[in-house]
Coordinates of C-alpha atoms in Angstrom, one line a residue:
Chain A
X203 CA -80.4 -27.3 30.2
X204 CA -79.3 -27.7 26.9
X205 CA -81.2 -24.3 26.0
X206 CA -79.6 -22.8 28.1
X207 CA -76.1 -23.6 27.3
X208 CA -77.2 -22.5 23.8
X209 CA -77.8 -19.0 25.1
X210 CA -74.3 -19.2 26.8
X211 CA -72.6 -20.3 23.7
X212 CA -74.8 -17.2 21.6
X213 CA -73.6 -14.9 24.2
X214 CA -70.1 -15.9 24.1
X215 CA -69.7 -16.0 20.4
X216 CA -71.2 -12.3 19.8
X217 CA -68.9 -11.1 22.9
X218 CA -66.6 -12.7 20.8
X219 CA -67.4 -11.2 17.5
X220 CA -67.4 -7.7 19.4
X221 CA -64.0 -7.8 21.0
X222 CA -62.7 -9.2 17.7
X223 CA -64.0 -6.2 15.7
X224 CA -63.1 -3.5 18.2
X225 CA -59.9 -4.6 18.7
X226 CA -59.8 -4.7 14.8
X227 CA -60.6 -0.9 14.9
X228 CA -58.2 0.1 17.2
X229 CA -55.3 -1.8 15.2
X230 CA -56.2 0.6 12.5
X231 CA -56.9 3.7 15.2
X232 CA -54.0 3.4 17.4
X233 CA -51.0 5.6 17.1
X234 CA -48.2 3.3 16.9
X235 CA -47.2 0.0 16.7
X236 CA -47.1 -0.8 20.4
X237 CA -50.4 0.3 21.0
X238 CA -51.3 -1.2 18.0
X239 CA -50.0 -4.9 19.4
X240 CA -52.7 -3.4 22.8
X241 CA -55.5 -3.5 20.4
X242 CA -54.5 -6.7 18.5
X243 CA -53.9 -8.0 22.1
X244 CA -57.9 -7.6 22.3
X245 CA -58.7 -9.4 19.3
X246 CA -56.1 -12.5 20.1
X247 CA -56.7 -13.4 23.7
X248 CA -60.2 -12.9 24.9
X249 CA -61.5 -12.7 21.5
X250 CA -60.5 -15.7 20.1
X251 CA -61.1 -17.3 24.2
X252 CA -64.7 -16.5 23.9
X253 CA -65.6 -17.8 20.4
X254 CA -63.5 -21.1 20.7
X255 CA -65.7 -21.2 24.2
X256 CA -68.3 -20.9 22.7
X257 CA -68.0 -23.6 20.0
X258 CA -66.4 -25.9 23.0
X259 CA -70.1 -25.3 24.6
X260 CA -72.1 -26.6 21.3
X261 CA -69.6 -29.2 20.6
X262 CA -71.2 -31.3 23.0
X263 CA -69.0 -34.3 24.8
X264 CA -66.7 -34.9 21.9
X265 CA -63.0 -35.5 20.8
X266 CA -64.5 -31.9 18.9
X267 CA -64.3 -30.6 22.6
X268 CA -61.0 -31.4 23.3
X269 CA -59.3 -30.5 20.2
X270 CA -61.3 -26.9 20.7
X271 CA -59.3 -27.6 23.9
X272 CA -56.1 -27.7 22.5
X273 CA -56.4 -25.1 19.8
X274 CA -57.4 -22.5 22.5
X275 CA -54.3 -23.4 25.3
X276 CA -52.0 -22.8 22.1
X277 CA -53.5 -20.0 21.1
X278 CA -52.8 -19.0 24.6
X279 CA -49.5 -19.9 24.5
X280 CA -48.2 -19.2 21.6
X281 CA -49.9 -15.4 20.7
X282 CA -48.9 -13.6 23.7
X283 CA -44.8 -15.5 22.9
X284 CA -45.4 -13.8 19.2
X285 CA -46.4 -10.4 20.7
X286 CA -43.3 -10.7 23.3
X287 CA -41.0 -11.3 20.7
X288 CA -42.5 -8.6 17.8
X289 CA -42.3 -6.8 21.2
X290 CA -38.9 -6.7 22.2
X291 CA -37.5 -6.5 18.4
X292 CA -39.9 -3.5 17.6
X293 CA -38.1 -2.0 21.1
X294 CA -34.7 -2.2 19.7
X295 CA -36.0 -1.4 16.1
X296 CA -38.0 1.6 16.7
X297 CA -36.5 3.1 20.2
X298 CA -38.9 6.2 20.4
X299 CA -42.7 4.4 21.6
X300 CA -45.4 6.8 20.9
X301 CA -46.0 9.0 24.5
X302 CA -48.9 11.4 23.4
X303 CA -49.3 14.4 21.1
X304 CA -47.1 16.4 22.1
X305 CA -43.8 14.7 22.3
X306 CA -44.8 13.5 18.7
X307 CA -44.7 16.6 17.3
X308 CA -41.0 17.0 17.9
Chain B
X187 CA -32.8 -16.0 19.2
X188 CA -32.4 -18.1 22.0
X189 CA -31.4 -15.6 24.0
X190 CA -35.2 -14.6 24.5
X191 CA -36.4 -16.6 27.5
X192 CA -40.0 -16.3 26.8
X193 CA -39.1 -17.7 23.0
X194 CA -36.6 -20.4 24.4
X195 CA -39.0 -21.8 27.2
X196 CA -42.2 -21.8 24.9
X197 CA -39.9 -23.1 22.1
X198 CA -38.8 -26.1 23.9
X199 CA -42.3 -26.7 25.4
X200 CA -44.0 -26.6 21.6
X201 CA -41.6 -28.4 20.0
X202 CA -42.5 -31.8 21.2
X203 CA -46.1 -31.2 20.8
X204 CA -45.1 -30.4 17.2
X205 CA -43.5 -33.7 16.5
X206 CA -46.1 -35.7 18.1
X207 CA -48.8 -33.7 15.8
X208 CA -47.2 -34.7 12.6
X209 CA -47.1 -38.2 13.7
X210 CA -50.8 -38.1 14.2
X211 CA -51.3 -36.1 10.9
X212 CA -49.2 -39.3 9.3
X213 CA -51.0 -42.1 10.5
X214 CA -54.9 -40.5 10.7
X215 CA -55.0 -40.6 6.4
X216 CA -57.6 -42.4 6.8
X217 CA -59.7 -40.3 9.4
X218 CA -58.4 -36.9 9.0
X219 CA -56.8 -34.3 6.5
X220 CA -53.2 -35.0 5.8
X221 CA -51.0 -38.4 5.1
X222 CA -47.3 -38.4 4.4
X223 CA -47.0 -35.0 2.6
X224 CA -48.4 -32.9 5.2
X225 CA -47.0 -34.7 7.9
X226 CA -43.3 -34.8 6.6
X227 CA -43.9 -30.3 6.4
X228 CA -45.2 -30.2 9.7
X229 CA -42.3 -32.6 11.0
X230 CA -39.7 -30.5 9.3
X231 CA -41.4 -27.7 10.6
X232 CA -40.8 -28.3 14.1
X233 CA -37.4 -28.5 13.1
X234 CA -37.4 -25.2 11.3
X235 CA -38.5 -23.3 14.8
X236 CA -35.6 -24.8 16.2
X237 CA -33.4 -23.9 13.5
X238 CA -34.7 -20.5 14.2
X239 CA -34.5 -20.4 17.7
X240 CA -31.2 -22.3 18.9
X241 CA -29.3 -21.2 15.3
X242 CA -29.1 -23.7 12.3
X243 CA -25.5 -25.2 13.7
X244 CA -28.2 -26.9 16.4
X245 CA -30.0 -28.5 13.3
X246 CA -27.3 -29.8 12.2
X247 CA -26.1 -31.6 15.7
X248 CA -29.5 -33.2 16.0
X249 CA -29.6 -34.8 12.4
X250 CA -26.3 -34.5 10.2
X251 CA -26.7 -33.5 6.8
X252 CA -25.7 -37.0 5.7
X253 CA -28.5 -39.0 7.7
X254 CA -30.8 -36.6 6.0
X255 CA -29.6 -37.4 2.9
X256 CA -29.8 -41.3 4.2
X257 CA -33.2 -40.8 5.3
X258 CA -34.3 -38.9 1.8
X259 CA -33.2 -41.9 -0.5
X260 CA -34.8 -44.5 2.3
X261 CA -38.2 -43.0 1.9
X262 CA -38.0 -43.0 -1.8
X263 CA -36.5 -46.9 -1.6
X264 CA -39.6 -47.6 0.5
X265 CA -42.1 -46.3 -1.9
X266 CA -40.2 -47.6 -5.1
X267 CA -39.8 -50.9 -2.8
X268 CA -43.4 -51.5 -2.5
X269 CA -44.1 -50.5 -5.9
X270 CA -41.6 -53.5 -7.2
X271 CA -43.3 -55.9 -4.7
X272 CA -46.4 -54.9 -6.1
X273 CA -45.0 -56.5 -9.0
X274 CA -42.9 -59.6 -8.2
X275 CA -46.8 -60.6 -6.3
X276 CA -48.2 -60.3 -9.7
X277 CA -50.0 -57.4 -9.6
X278 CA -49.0 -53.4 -11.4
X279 CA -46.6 -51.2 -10.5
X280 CA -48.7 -50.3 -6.6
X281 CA -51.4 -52.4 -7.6
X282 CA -51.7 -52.7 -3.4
X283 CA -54.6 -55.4 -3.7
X284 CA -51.4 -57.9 -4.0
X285 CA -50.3 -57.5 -1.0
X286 CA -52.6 -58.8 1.5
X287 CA -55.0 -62.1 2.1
X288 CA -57.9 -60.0 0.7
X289 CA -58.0 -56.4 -1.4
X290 CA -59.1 -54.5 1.3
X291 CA -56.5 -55.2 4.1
X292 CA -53.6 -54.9 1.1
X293 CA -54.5 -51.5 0.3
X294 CA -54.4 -50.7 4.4
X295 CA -50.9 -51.9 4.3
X296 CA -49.8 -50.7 1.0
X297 CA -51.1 -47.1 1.3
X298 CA -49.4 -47.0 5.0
X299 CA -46.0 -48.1 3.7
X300 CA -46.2 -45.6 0.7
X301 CA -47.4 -42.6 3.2
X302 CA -44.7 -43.4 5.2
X303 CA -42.1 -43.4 2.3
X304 CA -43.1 -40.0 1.5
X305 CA -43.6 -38.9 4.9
X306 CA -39.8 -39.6 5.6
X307 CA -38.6 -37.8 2.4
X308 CA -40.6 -34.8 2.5
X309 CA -39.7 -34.0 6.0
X310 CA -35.8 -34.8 5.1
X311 CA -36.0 -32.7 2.3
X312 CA -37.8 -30.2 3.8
X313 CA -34.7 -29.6 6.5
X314 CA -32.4 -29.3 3.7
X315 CA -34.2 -26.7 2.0
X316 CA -34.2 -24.9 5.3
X317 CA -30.5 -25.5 6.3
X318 CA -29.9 -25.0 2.8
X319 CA -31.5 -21.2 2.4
X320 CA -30.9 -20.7 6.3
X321 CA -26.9 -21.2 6.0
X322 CA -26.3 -18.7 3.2
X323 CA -25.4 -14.7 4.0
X324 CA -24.9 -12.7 0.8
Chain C
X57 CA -34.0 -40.5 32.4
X58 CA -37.3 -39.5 34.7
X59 CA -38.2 -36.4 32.1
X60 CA -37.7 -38.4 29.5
X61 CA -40.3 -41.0 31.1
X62 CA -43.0 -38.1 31.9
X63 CA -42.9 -36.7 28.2
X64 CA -43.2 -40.4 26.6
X65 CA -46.2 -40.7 28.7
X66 CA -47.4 -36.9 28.0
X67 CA -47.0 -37.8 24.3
X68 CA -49.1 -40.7 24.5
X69 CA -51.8 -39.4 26.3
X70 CA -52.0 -36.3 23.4
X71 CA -52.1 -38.8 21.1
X72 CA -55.2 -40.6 22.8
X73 CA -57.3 -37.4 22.7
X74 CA -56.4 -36.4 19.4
X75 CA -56.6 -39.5 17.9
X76 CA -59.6 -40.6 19.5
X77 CA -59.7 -44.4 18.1
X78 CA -58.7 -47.2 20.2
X79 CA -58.0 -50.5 17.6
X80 CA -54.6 -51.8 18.6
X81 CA -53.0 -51.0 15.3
X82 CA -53.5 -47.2 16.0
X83 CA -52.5 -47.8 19.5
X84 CA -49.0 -49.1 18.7
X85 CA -48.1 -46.6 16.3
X86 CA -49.1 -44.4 19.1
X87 CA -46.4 -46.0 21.2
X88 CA -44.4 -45.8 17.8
X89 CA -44.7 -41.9 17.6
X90 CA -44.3 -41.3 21.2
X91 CA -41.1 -42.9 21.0
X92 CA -40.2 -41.0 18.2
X93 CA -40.8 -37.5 19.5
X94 CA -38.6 -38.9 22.7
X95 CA -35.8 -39.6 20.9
X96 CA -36.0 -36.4 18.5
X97 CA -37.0 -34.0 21.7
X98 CA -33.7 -35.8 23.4
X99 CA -31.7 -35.4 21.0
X100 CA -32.5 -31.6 20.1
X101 CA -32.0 -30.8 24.5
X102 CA -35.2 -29.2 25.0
X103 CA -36.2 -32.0 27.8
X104 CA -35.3 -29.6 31.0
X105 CA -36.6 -27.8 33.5
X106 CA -37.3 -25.0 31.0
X107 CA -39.2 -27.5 28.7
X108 CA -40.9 -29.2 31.0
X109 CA -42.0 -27.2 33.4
X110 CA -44.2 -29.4 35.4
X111 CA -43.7 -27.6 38.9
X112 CA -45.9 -25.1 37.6
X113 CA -48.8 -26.9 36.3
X114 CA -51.3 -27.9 39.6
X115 CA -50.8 -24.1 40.4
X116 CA -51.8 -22.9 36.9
X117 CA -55.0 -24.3 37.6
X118 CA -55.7 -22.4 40.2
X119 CA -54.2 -19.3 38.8
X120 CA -56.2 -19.7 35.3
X121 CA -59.2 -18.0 36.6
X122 CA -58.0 -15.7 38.6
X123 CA -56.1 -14.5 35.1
X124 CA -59.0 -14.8 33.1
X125 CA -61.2 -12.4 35.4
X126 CA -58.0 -9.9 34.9
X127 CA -58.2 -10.2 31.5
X128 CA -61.7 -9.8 31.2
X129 CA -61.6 -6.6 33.1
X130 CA -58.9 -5.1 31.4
X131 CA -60.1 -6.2 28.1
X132 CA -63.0 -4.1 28.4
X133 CA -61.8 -1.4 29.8
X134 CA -58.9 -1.1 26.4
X135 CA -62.0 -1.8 24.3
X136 CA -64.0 0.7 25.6
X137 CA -60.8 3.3 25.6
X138 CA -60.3 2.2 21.5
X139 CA -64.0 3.3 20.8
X140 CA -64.1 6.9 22.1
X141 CA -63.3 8.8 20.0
X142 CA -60.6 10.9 21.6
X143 CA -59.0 8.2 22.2
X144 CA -57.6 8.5 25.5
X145 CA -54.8 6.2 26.0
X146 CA -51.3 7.5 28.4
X147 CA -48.8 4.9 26.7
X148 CA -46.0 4.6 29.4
X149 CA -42.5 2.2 30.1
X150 CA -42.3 1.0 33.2
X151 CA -40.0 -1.4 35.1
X152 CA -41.9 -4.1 37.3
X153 CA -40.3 -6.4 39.9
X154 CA -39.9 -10.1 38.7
X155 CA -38.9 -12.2 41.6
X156 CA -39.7 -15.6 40.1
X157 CA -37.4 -18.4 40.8
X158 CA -36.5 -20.0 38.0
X159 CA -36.6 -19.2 34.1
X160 CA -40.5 -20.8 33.3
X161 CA -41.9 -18.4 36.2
X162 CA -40.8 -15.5 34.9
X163 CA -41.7 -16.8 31.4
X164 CA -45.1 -17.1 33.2
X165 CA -45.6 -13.5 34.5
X166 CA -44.4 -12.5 31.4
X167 CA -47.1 -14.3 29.1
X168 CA -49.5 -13.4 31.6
X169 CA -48.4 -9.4 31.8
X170 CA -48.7 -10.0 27.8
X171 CA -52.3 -11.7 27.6
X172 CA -53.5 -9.2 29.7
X173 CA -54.6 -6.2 27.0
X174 CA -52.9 -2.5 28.1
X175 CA -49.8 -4.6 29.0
X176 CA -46.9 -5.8 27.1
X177 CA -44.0 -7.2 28.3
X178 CA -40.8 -5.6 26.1
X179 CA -37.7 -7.5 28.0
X180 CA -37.4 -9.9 30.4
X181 CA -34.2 -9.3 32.2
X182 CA -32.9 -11.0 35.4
X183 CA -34.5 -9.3 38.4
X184 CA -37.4 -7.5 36.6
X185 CA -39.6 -7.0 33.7
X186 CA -39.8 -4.1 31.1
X187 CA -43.6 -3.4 30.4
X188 CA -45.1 -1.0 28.1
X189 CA -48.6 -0.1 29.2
X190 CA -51.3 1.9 27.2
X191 CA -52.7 3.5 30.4
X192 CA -51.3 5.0 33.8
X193 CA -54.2 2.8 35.2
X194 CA -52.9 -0.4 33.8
X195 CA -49.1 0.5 34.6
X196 CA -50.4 1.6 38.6
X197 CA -52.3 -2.1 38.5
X198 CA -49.4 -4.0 37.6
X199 CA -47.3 -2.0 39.9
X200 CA -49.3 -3.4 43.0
X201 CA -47.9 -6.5 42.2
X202 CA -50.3 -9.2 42.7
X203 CA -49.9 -10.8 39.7
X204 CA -45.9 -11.4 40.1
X205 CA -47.3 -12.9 43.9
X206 CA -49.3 -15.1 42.2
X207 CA -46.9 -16.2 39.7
X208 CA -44.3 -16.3 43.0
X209 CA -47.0 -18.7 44.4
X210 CA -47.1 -21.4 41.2
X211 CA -43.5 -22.0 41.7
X212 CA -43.7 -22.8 45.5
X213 CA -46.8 -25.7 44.1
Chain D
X239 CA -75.1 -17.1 14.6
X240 CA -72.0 -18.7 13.3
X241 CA -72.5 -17.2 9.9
X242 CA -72.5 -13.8 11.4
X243 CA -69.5 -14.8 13.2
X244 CA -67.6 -16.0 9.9
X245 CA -69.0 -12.5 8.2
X246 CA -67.7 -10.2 11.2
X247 CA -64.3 -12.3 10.9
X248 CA -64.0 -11.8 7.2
X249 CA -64.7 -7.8 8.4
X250 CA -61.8 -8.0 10.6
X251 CA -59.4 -9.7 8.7
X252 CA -60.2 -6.8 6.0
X253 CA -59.6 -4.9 8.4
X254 CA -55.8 -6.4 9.2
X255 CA -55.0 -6.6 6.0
X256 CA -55.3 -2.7 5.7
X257 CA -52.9 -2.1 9.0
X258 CA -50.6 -4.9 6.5
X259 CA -50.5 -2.9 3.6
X260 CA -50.5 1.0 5.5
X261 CA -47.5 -0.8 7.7
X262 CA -45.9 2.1 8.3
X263 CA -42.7 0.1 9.4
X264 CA -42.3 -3.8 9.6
X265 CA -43.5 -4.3 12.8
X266 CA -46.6 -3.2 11.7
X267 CA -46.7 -5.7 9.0
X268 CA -45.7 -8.5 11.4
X269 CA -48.2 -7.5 14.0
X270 CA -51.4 -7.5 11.2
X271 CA -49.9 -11.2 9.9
X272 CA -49.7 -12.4 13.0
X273 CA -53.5 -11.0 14.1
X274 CA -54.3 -12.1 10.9
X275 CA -53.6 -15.8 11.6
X276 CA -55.2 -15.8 14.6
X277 CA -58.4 -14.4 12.7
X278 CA -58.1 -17.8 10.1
X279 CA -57.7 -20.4 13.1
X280 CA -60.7 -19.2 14.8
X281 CA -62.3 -18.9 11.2
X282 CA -61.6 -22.8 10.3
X283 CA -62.8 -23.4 13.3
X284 CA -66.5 -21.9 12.9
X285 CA -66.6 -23.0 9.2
X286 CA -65.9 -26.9 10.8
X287 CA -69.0 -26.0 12.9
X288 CA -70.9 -24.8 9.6
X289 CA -70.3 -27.8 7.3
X290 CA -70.3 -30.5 10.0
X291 CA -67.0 -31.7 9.8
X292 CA -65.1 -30.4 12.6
X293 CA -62.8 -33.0 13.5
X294 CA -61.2 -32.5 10.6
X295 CA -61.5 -28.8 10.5
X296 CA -59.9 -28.7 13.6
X297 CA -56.7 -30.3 12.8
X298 CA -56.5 -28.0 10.0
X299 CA -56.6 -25.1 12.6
X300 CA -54.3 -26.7 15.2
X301 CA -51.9 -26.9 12.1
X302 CA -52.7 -23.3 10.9
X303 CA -52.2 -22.1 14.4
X304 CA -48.5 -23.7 15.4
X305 CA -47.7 -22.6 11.3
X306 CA -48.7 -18.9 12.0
X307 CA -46.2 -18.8 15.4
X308 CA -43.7 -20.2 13.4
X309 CA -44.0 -18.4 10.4
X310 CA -43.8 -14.6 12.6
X311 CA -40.7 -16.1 14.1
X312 CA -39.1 -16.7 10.8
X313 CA -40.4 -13.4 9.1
X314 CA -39.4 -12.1 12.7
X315 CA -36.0 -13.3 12.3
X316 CA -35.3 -12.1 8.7
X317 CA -36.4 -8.9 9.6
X318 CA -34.2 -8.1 12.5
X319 CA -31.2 -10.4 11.6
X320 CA -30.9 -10.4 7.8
X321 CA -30.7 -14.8 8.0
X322 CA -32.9 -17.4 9.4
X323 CA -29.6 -19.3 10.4
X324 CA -28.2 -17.3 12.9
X325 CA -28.4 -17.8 16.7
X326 CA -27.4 -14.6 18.0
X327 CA -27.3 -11.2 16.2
X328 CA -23.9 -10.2 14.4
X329 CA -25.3 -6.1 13.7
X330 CA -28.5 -4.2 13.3
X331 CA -28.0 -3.2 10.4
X332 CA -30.6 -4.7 8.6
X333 CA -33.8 -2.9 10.2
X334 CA -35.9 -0.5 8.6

């Protein structure tokens, strides 16, 4: 049982590691900065979900589990809130999103 | 920036947990990272994101610049305080060892009352730095 | 005076599972603290309906997975559109329907449009939500509107 | 496993730090701080797993993760408003 919940956690954490880094890449491939918050999206929700899921499955029945807990239904609340607001201030700032190539070359 | 709903609601749903975190940070010394420094930041802190959120005029309603000041010379008085007791029991200036029937249980109580000095004037002055800086335009 | 009641008691319990010791002198300053983040919370006017929003919570529960198999499935699908290398992404603005009651449920769809990856939400305004999307695909499955029903559904419990 | 996992973090906080410093506007900036936040919670969190010590490694990222919202608020605010003390917007004249 406990093996097999080791396996789970491994799994979890390098699904974890993998979404982190591609999201990584596309903050530095995307276009602009709203696409940009898409990729860091990746990296902040389920990223960061799967690795603190993972550590909540070697933690064991702890207080270690429920403050993994906590850090991971902030992180929930509180990154997509920071996105919304960069968000709507990058709207009013910026006014022209990215649309494809060739509007950009305008 | 309250005019953000998604800001405003998560705003007024973090705050509390804030508060209640800096609390724990103050009174865990002995378990945990933190005592009164840390805990007076992240107190003032929670004030700070609702300085940012509801304006700084909001700050001031809640706690008025003079109860701060009040509560900045209180935590100093409470630290100096049990320093001088220290010293009236015979001991140095927070020789804690004084304070209780045996060594152990006096440095308990003193380093609690001293954390909690500091606690109270950290986070006090912390919210006059940020009403302070926040308040000016130039 | 009943919100103020439900938070004291939400403090505490916080405080029991962070704290994690149980000797009465930790215990009362638990009550200690709780009481302080009452009074400070009270004081400040965030206990409301908008900060506690407690209609909402038995249906989160039930709406947690269902949002987490979403954002699985769209997560992969942006991560695999980062790693071509043409990158093939149709970044568009659209306008979806919000018909949430009150304030928190809209604040709900529009976390939950935001933690699902390929949507943001730009604005929430009174009848509707401003989305950017990175893909027509992801703008078309918002557009079908299941997840603003399922917010619609927390409100009603 | 875990170091691997602090290694490919370190990799994409390198990685945010780049999209910090090529910005090209503010936002940008914002968006790789804020990312890059995330990145040290979850960090602190492995390295309490490494040495041990979780409990109090966890605290540390509870605090580090309420601190990072805060602070993209605040940066957030300066940015678009010019002050941290107002509560609605008086111009726009401050973006870049």
């Amino acid at each position: 049982m406990s093996q097999a919940l080791d396996m789970l956690s491994v799994l979890l954490l390098f699904f974890g590691v993998l979404f982190i880094l591609v999201g990584s890449i596309g903050l530095l491939r995307m276009p602009d900065v709203f696409t940009r918050m898409h990729a860091a999206g990746i990296t902040d929700t389920i990223g960061a979900a799967a690795i603190i899921l993972g550590l909540m499955l070697v933690a064991g029945w702890t207080i270690v589990l429920i403050k993994l807990l906590i850090v991971l239904l902030f992180l929930m609340l509180l990154n997509p809130t920071a996105c919304h607001a960069l968000a709507r201030a990058a709207v009013h700032g910026i006014r022209s999103p990215w649309q494809g190539e060739s509007e950009q070359q305008q | 920036m309250k005019d953000i709903p998604v800001l405003r609601v998560v705003t007024k749903i973090t705050i509390p947990i804030i508060l209640l975190f800096a609390m724990y940070v103050q009174f865990h010394g002995d378990y945990g990272p933190g005592g009164g420094f840390q805990a007076g930041v992240i107190f003032a802190a929670a004030f700070i994101l609702y300085g940012l959120v509801f304006g700084t005029s909001a700050v001031r309603q809640v706690v008025s610049p003079g109860i701060l000041r009040l509560l900045t010379a209180l935590g100093l008085l409470l630290f100096a305080g049990v320093g001088i007791l220290t010293m009236l029991l015979g001991g140095d200036y927070l020789d804690y060892n004084t304070l209780g029937q045996d060594p152990l249980h006096g440095q308990h109580l003193g380093i609690f009352l001293v954390e909690l000095g500091v606690g109270i004037t950290v986070a006090a002055v912390m919210i006059i730095f940020f009403l302070a800086f926040a308040g000016r335009r130039d | 005076m009943l919100r103020l009641l439900i938070l004291f008691s939400l403090t505490i319990v916080l405080w029991i599972a962070l704290s994690g010791h149980f000797d009465p002198f930790l215990l009362s300053l638990g009550l200690l603290s709780a009481a302080t983040v009452t009074l400070v919370s009270h004081r400040m006017g965030i206990i409301d309906a908008e900060g506690q929003p407690l209609g909402l919570i038995p249906g989160l529960l039930r709406y947690a997975p269902w949002l987490a198999k979403e954002m699985v499935r769209a997560c992969i699908d942006v991560a695999w559109r980062i790693t071509r290398p043409s990158l093939p992404i149709q970044p568009t603005i659209i306008r979806v329907p919000a018909n949430q009651q009150t304030v928190p449920g809209r604040v709900s769809f529009a976390n939950s449009i935001t933690l699902t990856p390929g949507t943001i939400s730009l604005d929430v305004l009174e009848k509707e939500i401003e989305v950017h999307a990175l893909t027509t695909e992801s703008a078309a499955d918002l557009k079908s509107g299941e997840m603003g029903k399922r917010v619609e559904h927390l409100e009603s419990g | 496993m875990l170091t691997l996992v602090t290694i490919a973090l370190l990799a994409a906080m390198g990685m945010a730090l780049i999209r910090a410093i090529k910005g090209p506007t503010v936002y940008d900036r914002i968006l790789a701080s804020n990312t890059f936040s995330t990145k040290t919670v979850l960090m602190i969190s492995v390295l309490g797993f490494l040495t041990g010590e979780s409990e109090v490694y966890l605290d540390i990222a509870l605090m580090y993760a309420l601190v990072g919202f805060i602070v993209t608020v605040a940066v957030l605010k300066v940015s678009e408003f010019g002050d941290l003390g107002q509560s609605r917007p008086d111009s726009g004249e401050n973006r870049q």
